[in-house]
Coordinates of C-alpha atoms in Angstrom, one line a residue:
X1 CA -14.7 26.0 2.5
X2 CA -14.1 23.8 5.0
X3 CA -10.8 23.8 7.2
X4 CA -9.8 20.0 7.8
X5 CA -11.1 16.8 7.5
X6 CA -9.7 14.5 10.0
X7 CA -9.2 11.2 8.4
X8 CA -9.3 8.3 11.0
X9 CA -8.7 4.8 9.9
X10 CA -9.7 1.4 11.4
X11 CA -6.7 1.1 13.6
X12 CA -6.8 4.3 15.2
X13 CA -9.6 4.1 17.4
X14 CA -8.5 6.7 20.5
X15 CA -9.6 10.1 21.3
X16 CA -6.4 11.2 21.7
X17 CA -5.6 10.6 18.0
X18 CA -2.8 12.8 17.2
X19 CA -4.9 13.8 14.1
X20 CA -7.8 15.2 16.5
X21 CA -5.5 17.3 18.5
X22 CA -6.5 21.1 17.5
X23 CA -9.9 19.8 16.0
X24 CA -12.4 22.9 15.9
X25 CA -16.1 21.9 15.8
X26 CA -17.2 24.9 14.1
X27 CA -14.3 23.9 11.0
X28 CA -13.6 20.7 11.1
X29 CA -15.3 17.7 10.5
X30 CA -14.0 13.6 11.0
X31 CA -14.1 10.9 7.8
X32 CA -14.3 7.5 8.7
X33 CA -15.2 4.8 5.8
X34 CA -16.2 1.1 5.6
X35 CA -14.6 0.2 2.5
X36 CA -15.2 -3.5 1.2
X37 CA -11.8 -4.0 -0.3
X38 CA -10.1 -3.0 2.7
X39 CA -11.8 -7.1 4.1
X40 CA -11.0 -8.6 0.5
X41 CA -7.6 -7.2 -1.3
X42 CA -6.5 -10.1 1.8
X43 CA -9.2 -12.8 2.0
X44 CA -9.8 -11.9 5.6
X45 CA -11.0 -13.6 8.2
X46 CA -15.0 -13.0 9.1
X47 CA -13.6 -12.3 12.7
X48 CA -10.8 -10.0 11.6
X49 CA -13.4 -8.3 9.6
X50 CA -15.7 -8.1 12.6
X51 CA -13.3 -7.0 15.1
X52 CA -12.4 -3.6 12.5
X53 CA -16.1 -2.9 12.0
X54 CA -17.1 -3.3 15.3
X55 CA -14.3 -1.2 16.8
X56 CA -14.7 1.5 14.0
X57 CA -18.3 1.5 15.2
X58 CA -18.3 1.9 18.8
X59 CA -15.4 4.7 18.1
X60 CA -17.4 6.4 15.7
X61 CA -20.7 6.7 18.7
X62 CA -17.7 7.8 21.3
X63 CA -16.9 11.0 18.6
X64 CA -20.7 11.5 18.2
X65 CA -21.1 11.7 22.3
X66 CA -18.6 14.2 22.0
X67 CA -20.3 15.9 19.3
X68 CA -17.5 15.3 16.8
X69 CA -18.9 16.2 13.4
X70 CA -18.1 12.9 11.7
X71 CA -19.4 11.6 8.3
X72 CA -19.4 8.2 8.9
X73 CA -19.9 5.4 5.8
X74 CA -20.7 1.8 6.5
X75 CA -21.0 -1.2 4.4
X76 CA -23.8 -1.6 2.8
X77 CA -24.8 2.6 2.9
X78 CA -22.9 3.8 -0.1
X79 CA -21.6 2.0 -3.5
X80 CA -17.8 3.1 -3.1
X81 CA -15.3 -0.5 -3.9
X82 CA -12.7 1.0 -1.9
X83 CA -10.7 4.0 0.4
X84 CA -9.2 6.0 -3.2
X85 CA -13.1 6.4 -4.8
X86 CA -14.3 7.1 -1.4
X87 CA -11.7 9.6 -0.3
X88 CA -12.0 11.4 -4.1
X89 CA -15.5 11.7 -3.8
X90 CA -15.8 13.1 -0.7
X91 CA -13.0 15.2 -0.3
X92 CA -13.8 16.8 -3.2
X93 CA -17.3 17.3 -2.1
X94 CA -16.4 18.6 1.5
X95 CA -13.4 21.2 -0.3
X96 CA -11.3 21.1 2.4
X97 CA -8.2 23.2 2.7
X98 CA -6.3 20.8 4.5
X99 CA -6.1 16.7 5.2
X100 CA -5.2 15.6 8.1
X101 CA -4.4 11.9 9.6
X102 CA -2.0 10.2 11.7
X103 CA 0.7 8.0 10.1
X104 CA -1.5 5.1 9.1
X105 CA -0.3 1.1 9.8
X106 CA 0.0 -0.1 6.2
X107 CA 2.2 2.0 3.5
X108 CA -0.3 1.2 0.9
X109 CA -3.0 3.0 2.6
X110 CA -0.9 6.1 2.9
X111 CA 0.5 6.0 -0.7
X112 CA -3.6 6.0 -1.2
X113 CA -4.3 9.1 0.7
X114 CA -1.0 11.0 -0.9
X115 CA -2.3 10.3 -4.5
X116 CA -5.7 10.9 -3.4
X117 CA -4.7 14.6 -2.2
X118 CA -2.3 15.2 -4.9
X119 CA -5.6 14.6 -7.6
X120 CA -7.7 16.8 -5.8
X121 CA -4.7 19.5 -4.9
X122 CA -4.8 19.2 -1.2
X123 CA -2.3 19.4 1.3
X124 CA -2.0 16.6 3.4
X125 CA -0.5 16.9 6.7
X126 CA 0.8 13.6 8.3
X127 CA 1.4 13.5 12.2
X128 CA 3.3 11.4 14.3
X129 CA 1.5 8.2 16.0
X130 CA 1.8 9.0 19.4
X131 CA 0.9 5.5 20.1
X132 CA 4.3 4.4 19.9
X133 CA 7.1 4.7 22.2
X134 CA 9.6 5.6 19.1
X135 CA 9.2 8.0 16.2
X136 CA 10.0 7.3 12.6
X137 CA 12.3 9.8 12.8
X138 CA 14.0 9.0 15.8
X139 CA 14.3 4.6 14.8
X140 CA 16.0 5.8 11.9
X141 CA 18.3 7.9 13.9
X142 CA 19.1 5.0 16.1
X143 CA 19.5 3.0 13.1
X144 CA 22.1 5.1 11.2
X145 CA 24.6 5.0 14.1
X146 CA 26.0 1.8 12.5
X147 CA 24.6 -0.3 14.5
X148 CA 23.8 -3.7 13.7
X149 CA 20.0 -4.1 13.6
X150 CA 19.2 -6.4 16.0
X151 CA 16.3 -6.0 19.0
X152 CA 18.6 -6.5 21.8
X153 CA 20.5 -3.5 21.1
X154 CA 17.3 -1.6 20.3
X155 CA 15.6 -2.8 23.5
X156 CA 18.3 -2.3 25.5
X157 CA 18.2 1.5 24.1
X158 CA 14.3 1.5 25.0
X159 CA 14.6 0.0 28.2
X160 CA 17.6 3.0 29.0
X161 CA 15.4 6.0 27.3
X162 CA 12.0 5.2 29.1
X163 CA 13.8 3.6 32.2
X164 CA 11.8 0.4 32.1
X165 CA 12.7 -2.5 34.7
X166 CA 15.7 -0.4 35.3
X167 CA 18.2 0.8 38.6
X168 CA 20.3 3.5 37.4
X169 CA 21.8 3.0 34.1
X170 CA 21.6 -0.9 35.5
X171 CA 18.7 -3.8 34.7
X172 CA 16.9 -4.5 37.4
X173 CA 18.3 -8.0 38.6
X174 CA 21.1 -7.9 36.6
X175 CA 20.4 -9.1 33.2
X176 CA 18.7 -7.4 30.2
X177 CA 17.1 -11.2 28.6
X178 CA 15.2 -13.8 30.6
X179 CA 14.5 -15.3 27.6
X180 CA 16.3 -18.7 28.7
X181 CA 14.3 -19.4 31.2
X182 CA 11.2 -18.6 29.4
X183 CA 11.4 -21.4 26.8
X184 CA 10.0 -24.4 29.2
X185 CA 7.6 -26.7 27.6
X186 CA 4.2 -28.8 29.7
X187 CA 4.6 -31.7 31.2
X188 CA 2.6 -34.6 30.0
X189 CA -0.1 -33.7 31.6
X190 CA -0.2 -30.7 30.2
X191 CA -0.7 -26.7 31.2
X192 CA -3.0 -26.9 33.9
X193 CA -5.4 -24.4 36.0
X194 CA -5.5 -21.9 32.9
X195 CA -7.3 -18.8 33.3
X196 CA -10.5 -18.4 31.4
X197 CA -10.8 -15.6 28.9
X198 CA -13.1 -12.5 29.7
X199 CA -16.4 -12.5 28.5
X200 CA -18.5 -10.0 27.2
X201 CA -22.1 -9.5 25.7
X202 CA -21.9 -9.1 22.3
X203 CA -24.0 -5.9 22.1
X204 CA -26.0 -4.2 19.3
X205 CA -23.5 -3.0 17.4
X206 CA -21.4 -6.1 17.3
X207 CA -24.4 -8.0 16.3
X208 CA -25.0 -6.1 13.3
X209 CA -21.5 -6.0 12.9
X210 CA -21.5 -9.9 12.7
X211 CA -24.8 -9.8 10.2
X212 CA -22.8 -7.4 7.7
X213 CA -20.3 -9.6 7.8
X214 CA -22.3 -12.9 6.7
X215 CA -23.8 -10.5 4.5
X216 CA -21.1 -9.0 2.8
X217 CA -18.0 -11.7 3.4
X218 CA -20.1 -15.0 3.2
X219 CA -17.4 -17.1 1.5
X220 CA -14.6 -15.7 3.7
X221 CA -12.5 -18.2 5.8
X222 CA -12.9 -18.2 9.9
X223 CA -16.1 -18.2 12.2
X224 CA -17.3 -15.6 14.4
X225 CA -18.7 -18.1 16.8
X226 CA -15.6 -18.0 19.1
X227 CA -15.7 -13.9 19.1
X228 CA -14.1 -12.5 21.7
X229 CA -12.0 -9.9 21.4
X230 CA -12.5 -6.0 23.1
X231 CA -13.9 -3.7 20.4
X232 CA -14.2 -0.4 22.7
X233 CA -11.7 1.1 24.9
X234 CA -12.9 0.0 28.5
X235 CA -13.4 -3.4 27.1
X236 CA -9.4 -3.7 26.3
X237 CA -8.5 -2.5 29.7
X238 CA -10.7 -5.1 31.2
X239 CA -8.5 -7.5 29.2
X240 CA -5.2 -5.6 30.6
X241 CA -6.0 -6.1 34.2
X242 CA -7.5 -9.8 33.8
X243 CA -3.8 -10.5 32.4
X244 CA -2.0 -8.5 35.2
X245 CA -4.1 -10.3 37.6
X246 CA -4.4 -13.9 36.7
X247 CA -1.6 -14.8 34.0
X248 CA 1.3 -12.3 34.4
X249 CA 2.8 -14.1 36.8
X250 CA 3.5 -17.6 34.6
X251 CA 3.1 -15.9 31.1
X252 CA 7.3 -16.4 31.2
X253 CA 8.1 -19.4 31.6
X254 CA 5.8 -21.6 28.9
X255 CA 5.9 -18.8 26.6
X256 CA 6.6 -20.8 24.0
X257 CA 4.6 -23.8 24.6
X258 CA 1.8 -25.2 22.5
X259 CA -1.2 -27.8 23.5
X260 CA -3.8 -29.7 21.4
X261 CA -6.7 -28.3 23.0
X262 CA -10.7 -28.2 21.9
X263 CA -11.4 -25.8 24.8
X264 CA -9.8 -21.6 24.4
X265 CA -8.3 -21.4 27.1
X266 CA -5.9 -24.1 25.3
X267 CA -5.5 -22.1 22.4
X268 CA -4.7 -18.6 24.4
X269 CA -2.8 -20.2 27.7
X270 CA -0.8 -17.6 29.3
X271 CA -0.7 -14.7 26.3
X272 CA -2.0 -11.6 27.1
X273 CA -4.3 -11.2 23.9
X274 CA -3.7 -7.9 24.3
X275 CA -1.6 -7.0 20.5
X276 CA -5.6 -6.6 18.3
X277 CA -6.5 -3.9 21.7
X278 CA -3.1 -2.1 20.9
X279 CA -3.1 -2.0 17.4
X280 CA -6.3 -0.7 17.7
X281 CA -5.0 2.2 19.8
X282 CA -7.9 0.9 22.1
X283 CA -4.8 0.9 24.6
X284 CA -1.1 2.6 24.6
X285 CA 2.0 0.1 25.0
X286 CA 2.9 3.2 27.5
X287 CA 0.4 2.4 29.9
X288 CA 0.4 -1.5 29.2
X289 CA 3.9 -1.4 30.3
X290 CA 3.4 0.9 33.3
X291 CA 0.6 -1.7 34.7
X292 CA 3.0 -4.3 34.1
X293 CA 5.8 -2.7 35.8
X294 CA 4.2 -1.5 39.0
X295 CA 2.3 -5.1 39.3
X296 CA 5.6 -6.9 39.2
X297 CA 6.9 -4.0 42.3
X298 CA 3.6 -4.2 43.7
X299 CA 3.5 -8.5 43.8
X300 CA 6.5 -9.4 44.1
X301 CA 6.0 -11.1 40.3
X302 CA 8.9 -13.6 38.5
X303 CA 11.3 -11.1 37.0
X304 CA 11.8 -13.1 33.8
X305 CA 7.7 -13.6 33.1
X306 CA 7.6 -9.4 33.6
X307 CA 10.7 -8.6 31.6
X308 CA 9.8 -11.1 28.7
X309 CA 6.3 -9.3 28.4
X310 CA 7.8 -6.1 28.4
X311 CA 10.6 -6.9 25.5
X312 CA 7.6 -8.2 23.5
X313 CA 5.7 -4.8 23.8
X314 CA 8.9 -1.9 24.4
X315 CA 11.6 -3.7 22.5
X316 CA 10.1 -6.3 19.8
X317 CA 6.6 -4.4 18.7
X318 CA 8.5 -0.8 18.3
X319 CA 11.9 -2.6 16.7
X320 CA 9.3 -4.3 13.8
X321 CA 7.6 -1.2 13.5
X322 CA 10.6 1.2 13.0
X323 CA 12.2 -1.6 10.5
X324 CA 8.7 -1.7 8.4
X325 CA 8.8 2.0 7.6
X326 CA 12.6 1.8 7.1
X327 CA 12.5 -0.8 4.7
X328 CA 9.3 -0.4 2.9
X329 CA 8.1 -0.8 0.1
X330 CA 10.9 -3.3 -0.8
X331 CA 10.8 -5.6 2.2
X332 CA 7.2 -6.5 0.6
X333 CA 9.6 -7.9 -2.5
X334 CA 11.8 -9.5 -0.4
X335 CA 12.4 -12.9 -1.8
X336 CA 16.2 -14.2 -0.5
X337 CA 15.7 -17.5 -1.2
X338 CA 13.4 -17.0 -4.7
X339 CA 11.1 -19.0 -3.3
X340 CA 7.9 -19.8 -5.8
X341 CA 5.5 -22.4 -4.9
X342 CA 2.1 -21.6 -4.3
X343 CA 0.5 -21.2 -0.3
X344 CA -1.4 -25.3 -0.3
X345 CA -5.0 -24.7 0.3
X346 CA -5.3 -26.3 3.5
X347 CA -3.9 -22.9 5.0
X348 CA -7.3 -22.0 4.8
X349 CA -9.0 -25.1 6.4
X350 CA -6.4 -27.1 8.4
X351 CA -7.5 -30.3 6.7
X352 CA -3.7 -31.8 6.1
X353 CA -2.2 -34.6 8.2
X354 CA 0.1 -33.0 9.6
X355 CA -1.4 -32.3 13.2
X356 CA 0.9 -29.7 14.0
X357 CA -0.5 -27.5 11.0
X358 CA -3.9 -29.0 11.5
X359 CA -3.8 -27.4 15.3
X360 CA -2.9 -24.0 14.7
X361 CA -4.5 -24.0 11.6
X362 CA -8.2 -25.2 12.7
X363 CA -7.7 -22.6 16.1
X364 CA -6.6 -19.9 13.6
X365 CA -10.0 -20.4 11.4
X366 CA -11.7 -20.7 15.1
X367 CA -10.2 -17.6 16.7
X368 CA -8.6 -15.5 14.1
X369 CA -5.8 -16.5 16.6
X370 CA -2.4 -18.0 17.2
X371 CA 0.5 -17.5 19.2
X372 CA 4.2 -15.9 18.2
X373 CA 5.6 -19.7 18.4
X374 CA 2.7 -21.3 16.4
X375 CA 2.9 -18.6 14.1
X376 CA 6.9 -18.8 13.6
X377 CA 8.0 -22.5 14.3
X378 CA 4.5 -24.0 12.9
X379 CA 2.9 -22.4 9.9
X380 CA 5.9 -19.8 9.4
X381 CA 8.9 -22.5 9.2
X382 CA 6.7 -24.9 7.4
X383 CA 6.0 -21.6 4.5
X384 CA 9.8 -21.0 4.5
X385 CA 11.2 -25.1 4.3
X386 CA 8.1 -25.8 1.2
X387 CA 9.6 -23.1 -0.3
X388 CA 6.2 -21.1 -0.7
X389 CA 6.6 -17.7 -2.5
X390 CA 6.8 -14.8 0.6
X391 CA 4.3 -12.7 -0.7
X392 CA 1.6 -15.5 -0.6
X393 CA 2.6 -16.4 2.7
X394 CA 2.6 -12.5 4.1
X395 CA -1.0 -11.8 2.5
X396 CA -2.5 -15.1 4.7
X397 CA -0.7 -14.0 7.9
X398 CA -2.5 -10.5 7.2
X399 CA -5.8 -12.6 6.3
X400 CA -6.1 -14.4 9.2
X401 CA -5.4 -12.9 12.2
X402 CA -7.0 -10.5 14.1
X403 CA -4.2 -8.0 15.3
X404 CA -3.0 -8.0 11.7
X405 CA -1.8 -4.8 10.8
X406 CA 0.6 -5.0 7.9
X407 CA 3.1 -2.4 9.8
X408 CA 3.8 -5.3 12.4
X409 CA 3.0 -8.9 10.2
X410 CA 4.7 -8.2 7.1
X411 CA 8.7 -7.6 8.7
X412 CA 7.7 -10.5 10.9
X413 CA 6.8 -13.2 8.2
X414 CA 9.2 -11.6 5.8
X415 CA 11.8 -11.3 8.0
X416 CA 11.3 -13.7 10.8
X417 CA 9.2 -16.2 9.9
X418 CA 11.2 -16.7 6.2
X419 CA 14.6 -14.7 6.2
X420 CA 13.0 -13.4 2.8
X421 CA 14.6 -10.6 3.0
X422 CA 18.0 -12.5 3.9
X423 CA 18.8 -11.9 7.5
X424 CA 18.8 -7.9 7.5
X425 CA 17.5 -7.6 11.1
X426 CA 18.3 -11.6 12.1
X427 CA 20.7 -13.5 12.4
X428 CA 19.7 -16.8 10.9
X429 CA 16.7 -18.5 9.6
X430 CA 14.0 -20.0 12.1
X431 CA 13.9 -23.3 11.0
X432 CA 13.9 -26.7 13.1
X433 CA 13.1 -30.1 12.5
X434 CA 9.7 -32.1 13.7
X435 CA 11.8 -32.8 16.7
X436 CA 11.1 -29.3 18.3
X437 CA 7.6 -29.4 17.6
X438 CA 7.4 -32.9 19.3
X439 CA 9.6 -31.0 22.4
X440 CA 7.4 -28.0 22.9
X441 CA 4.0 -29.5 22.1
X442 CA 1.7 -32.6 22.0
X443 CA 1.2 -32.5 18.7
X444 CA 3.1 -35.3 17.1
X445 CA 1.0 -37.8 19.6
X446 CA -1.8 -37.7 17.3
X447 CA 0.0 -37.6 14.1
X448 CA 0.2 -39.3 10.6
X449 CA 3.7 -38.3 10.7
X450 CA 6.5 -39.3 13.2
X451 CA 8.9 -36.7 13.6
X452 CA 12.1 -38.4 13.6
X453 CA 11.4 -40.4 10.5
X454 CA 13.4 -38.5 7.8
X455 CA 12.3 -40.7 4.0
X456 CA 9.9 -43.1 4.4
X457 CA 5.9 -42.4 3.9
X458 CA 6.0 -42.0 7.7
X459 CA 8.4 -38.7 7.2
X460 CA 7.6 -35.9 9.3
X461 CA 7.2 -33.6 6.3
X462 CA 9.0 -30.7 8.5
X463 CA 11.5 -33.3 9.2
X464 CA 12.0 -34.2 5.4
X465 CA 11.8 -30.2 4.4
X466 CA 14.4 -29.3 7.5
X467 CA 17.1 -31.7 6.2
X468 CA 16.2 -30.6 2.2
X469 CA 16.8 -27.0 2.8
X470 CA 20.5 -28.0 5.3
X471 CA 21.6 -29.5 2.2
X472 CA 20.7 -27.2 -0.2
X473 CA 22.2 -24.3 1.4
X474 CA 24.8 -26.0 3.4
X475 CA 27.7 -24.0 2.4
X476 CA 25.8 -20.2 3.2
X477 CA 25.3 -22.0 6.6
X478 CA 28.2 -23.0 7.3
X479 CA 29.7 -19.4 7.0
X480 CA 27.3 -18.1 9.8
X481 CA 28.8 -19.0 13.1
X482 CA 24.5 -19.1 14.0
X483 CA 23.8 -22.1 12.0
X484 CA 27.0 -23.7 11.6
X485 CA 26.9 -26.6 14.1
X486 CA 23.2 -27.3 12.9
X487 CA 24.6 -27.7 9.6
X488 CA 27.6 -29.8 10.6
X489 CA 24.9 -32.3 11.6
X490 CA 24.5 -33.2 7.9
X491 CA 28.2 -34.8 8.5
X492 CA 26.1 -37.6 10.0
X493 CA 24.7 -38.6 6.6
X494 CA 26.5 -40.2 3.7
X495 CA 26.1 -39.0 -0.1
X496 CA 22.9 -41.7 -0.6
X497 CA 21.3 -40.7 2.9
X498 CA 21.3 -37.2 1.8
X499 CA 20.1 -38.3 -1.8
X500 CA 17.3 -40.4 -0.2
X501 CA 16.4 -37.1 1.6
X502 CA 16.2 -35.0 -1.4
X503 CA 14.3 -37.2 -3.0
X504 CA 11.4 -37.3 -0.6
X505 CA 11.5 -33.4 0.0
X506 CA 10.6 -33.4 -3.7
X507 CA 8.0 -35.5 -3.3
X508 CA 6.7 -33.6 -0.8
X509 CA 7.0 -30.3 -2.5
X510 CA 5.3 -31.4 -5.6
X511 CA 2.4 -32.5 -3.6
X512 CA 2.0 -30.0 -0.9
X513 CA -2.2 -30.0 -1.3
X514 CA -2.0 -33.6 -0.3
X515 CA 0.5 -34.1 2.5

C-alpha cells in the first residue's frame, strides 16, 4: 500500500507546496490531472485555459527534475470528464493510506476531494496554504472580535502584524491610505511613455499547450494571439522586477484610469500583472511585498504609488480571501437585490454600442485581461444597474480572466462589484453614472451614447440604469449616511422627470442584447 498521494492542483504550482513538505520518494507519489470540465463548467477563456495548462506543465517537468514520482494526466491521454471520476479511479487504484493537498482556491473543488475520500474511505489531510500572509483560522479570529468587516481595519492589522511600510507601531509618513491621491485620471493626451510588457518565447510546451487548446476548447471565447503571461516560476519574477523597475513608481497615481487603446501597453498601463503569477503560487505576496518595500527605501519611490500596491496585495487579496472561506458556500447565493435578468451576449464579444463595454470587453476577449476599475465601474456596475442575476455575472468574471480563481472573483463580483450579498463587507454599492466613465476615461469620445443624456435615444444606458436604480431604492439609500447625498440628487427631478427615467430604463432592460 501506498503512503500518500500528494494531490496538487492548477493553482498551486511551487515546490514549496505545503502538501510536499515531508514527501518521501520511496512512499509517496504526486497526482496532478487535466480534467476538461475544470475549462468548461465556466466557458473559459482559450487563454485562461492556456495559462492553467501550461503552468501545470512546466511544474509537473520541475517535480520530474527533482525526481518527484508524479502521475501526471493530460488532456487528450485519458477519457476521465472531470476531477471526481479521475480522483475515484485513481485513488482507488494507487490504495493510498492517506490524501494529502493544500487548501485548494475554489470550495467546490475541495467539497470534490472530501466526497471523493469519503467513497473510497480515505483520510484526507488538508494543510494550510502557506502562500498567504493570513490563515483561515486566524481571519476568522480577527473577524469574531466584533469588528466591522471592512479592509481598512483588516489592513491596518496586516500592515501592524508583518510591519509593512511601518515606524514603530506608526505608518510610515503618517497615514495608513493614499488612496486619494491615487485616483487621478490622463490628460487629453493621454498616459504617455508606458512601459512595454515583457516578452517571452512561447516554448514547447506552451505551444502544445495552445494546440490542445484549439483542439479541445475550439468554440471558447478569447484568443491566444496576445499570450503573455509567465507560466514558470523565473518567468513571474522576471515580471516582478520589470514592475519594480519601470512602473512602480507611477502605478499610484492613474491607478484608476482607463484609455481606448489598440496597442497592450494601453490595456495594462501601470498594473503590475502580477495577480495570474500569484495565484499560481508561481510567486509569494511575502516576497512581492518585500521587493516592493525595499525598492521604495532603496529609490526614494512616491509613498502613495508603494503603499497603494501594497494594500492591494497585504490588505485587499488576503481580506477577499479570508471573507470567501468565511462566507462560503452562501455568498455564491447571494442575491440582495433578487436580481434575474440574464448576462446579454455581447459579454462574450463586445459587439454593443456602448464603447465603454465595448473597450474592456474586446481587451478582455484579447488578453483574458482587465483592470480592478474596468472590472468594477465598467462591466461590474453595468451587471449590478441591468439588474443581471449575480450568479451569471460571477461565472463570466471566472470565465474570462486569467487570474481567476473563484477564492478571490467570486466575494469581489458578489460583494463588490454588485452588493449581492447586501453590503456585508462594504459600505455601499459601486455604482456611478456615465459621467465617471467620461472623467476617468476616453471612452465616451467615441460613443453612440452621451453620458449626460438621461431619456432620449441618445441616453447613456449607464446613465439611464444609474438614475433607475436611485429611484427604485431611494429610501434604503437614504438611510446609509454612504449614499445619502447621491440619492438626495434625485431632489433635482420632479415626479414626470423621474417617470420619463423609468420608462427608458425599462426600455433598456427589456432589450439589453441590443443596446
Amino acid at each position: 500500500m501506498m503512503r500518500n498521494v500528494i494531490v496538487i492542483l492548477g493553482d498551486q504550482l511551487n515546490l514549496d507546496n505545503p502538501a510536499l513538505e515531508g514527501f518521501n520518494h520511496q512512499q509517496d507519489m504526486v497526482l496532478m490531472i487535466e480534467a476538461p470540465n475544470e475549462s468548461t463548467h465556466v466557458w473559459s477563456h482559450k487563454a485562461r485555459i492556456a495559462l492553467f495548462l501550461s503552468a501545470m506543465r512546466h511544474f509537473a517537468e520541475t517535480l520530474q527534475g527533482q525526481h518527484y514520482p508524479l502521475c501526471y494526466l493530460k488532456l487528450g491521454d485519458h477519457d476521465y470528464i472531470d476531477l471526481a471520476s479521475a480522483w475515484l479511479a485513481l485513488l482507488s487504484e494507487y490504495d493510498p493510506q492517506q490524501i494529502i493537498v493544500c487548501e485548494t482556491g475554489d470550495y467546490r473543488v475541495l467539497k470534490v476531494l472530501e466526497d471523493c475520500a469519503s467513497t473510497l474511505n480515505k483520510r484526507l489531510i488538508v494543510r494550510d496554504d502557506t502562500f498567504f500572509l493570513c490563515s483561515q483560522a486566524d481571519f476568522k479570529r480577527w473577524a469574531g472580535q466584533g469588528k466591522q468587516l471592512r479592509m481598512e481595519y483588516f489592513y491596518r492589522y496586516m500592515r501592524k502584524r508583518y510591519q509593512v511600510l511601518m515606524a514603530g507601531e506608526e505608518p510610515i509618513g503618517g497615514k495608513w491610505n493614499y488612496d486619494h491621491e491615487n485616483r487621478k485620471s490622463f490628460s487629453k493626451d493621454g498616459p504617455q511613455n508606458i512601459p512595454a510588457v515583457p516578452q517571452f518565447e512561447i516554448d514547447q510546451i506552451t505551444q502544445a499547450v495552445f494546440a490542445d487548446v484549439e483542439r479541445f476548447f475550439p468554440e471558447h471565447p478569447g484568443k491566444l494571439d496576445h499570450f503573455c503571461w509567465p507560466v514558470t516560476r523565473a518567468q513571474a519574477l522576471l515580471f516582478l522586477q520589470h514592475f519594480i523597475a519601470t512602473k512602480l513608481v507611477d502605478f499610484g497615481v492613474h491607478q484608476d484610469a482607463m484609455w481606448q487603446s489598440d496597442l497592450a501597453s494601453g490595456a495594462f498601463l501601470w498594473h503590475s500583472l502580477l495577480a495570474s503569477s500569484l495565484n499560481l503560487k508561481l510567486l509569494h505576496p511575502k516576497e512581492v511585498i518585500d521587493a516592493v518595500e525595499q525598492a521604495y527605501e532603496k529609490n526614494n519611490l512616491p509613498l502613495a504609488s508603494v503603499e497603494g500596491f501594497v494594500r492591494q496585495i497585504l490588505g485587499w487579496r488576503e481580506f477577499i480571501r479570508g471573507l470567501y472561506w468565511l462566507d462560503m458556500p452562501a455568498m455564491a447565493q447571494a442575491n440582495h437585490y433578487e436580481h434575474q435578468r440574464d448576462l446579454p451576449n455581447w459579454y462574450w464579444t463586445g459587439k454593443t454600442n456602448m464603447n465603454c463595454m465595448r473597450q474592456t470587453i474586446t481587451q478582455t476577449m484579447q488578453y483574458g485581461y482587465a483592470h480592478h476599475i474596468q472590472r468594477l465601474m465598467v462591466t461590474g456596475m453595468f451587471g449590478l444597474l441591468a439588474e443581471i442575476e449575480p450568479k451569471q455575472v460571477a461565472d463570466w468574471y471566472l470565465a474570462v480572466y486569467v487570474d481567476a480563481v473563484d477564492w478571490v472573483e467570486l466575494p469581489n463580483v458578489i460583494g463588490m462589484a454588485l452588493h449581492a450579498n447586501g453590503g456585508r463587507f462594504t459600505s455601499k454599492p459601486y455604482i456611478a453614472s456615465g459621467a465617471y466613465i467620461k472623467r476617468m476615461s476616453n471612452y465616451c469620445n467615441s460613443c453612440s451614447y452621451q453620458p449626460e443624456i438621461k431619456t432620449s435615444a441618445k441616453a447613456c444606458p449607464v446613465t439611464t440604469l444609474y438614475w433607475n436604480f436611485l429611484i427604485k431604492h431611494e429610501q434604503v439609500m437614504l438611510n446609509n449616511p454612504r449614499t445619502v447625498l447621491m440619492v438626495k440628487n434625485l431632489n433635482r427631478f420632479n415626479h414626470e422627470e423621474k417617470t420619463l427615467i423609468q420608462q427608458k430604463a425599462q426600455q433598456v432592460l427589456h432589450a439589453l442584447d441590443e443596446i
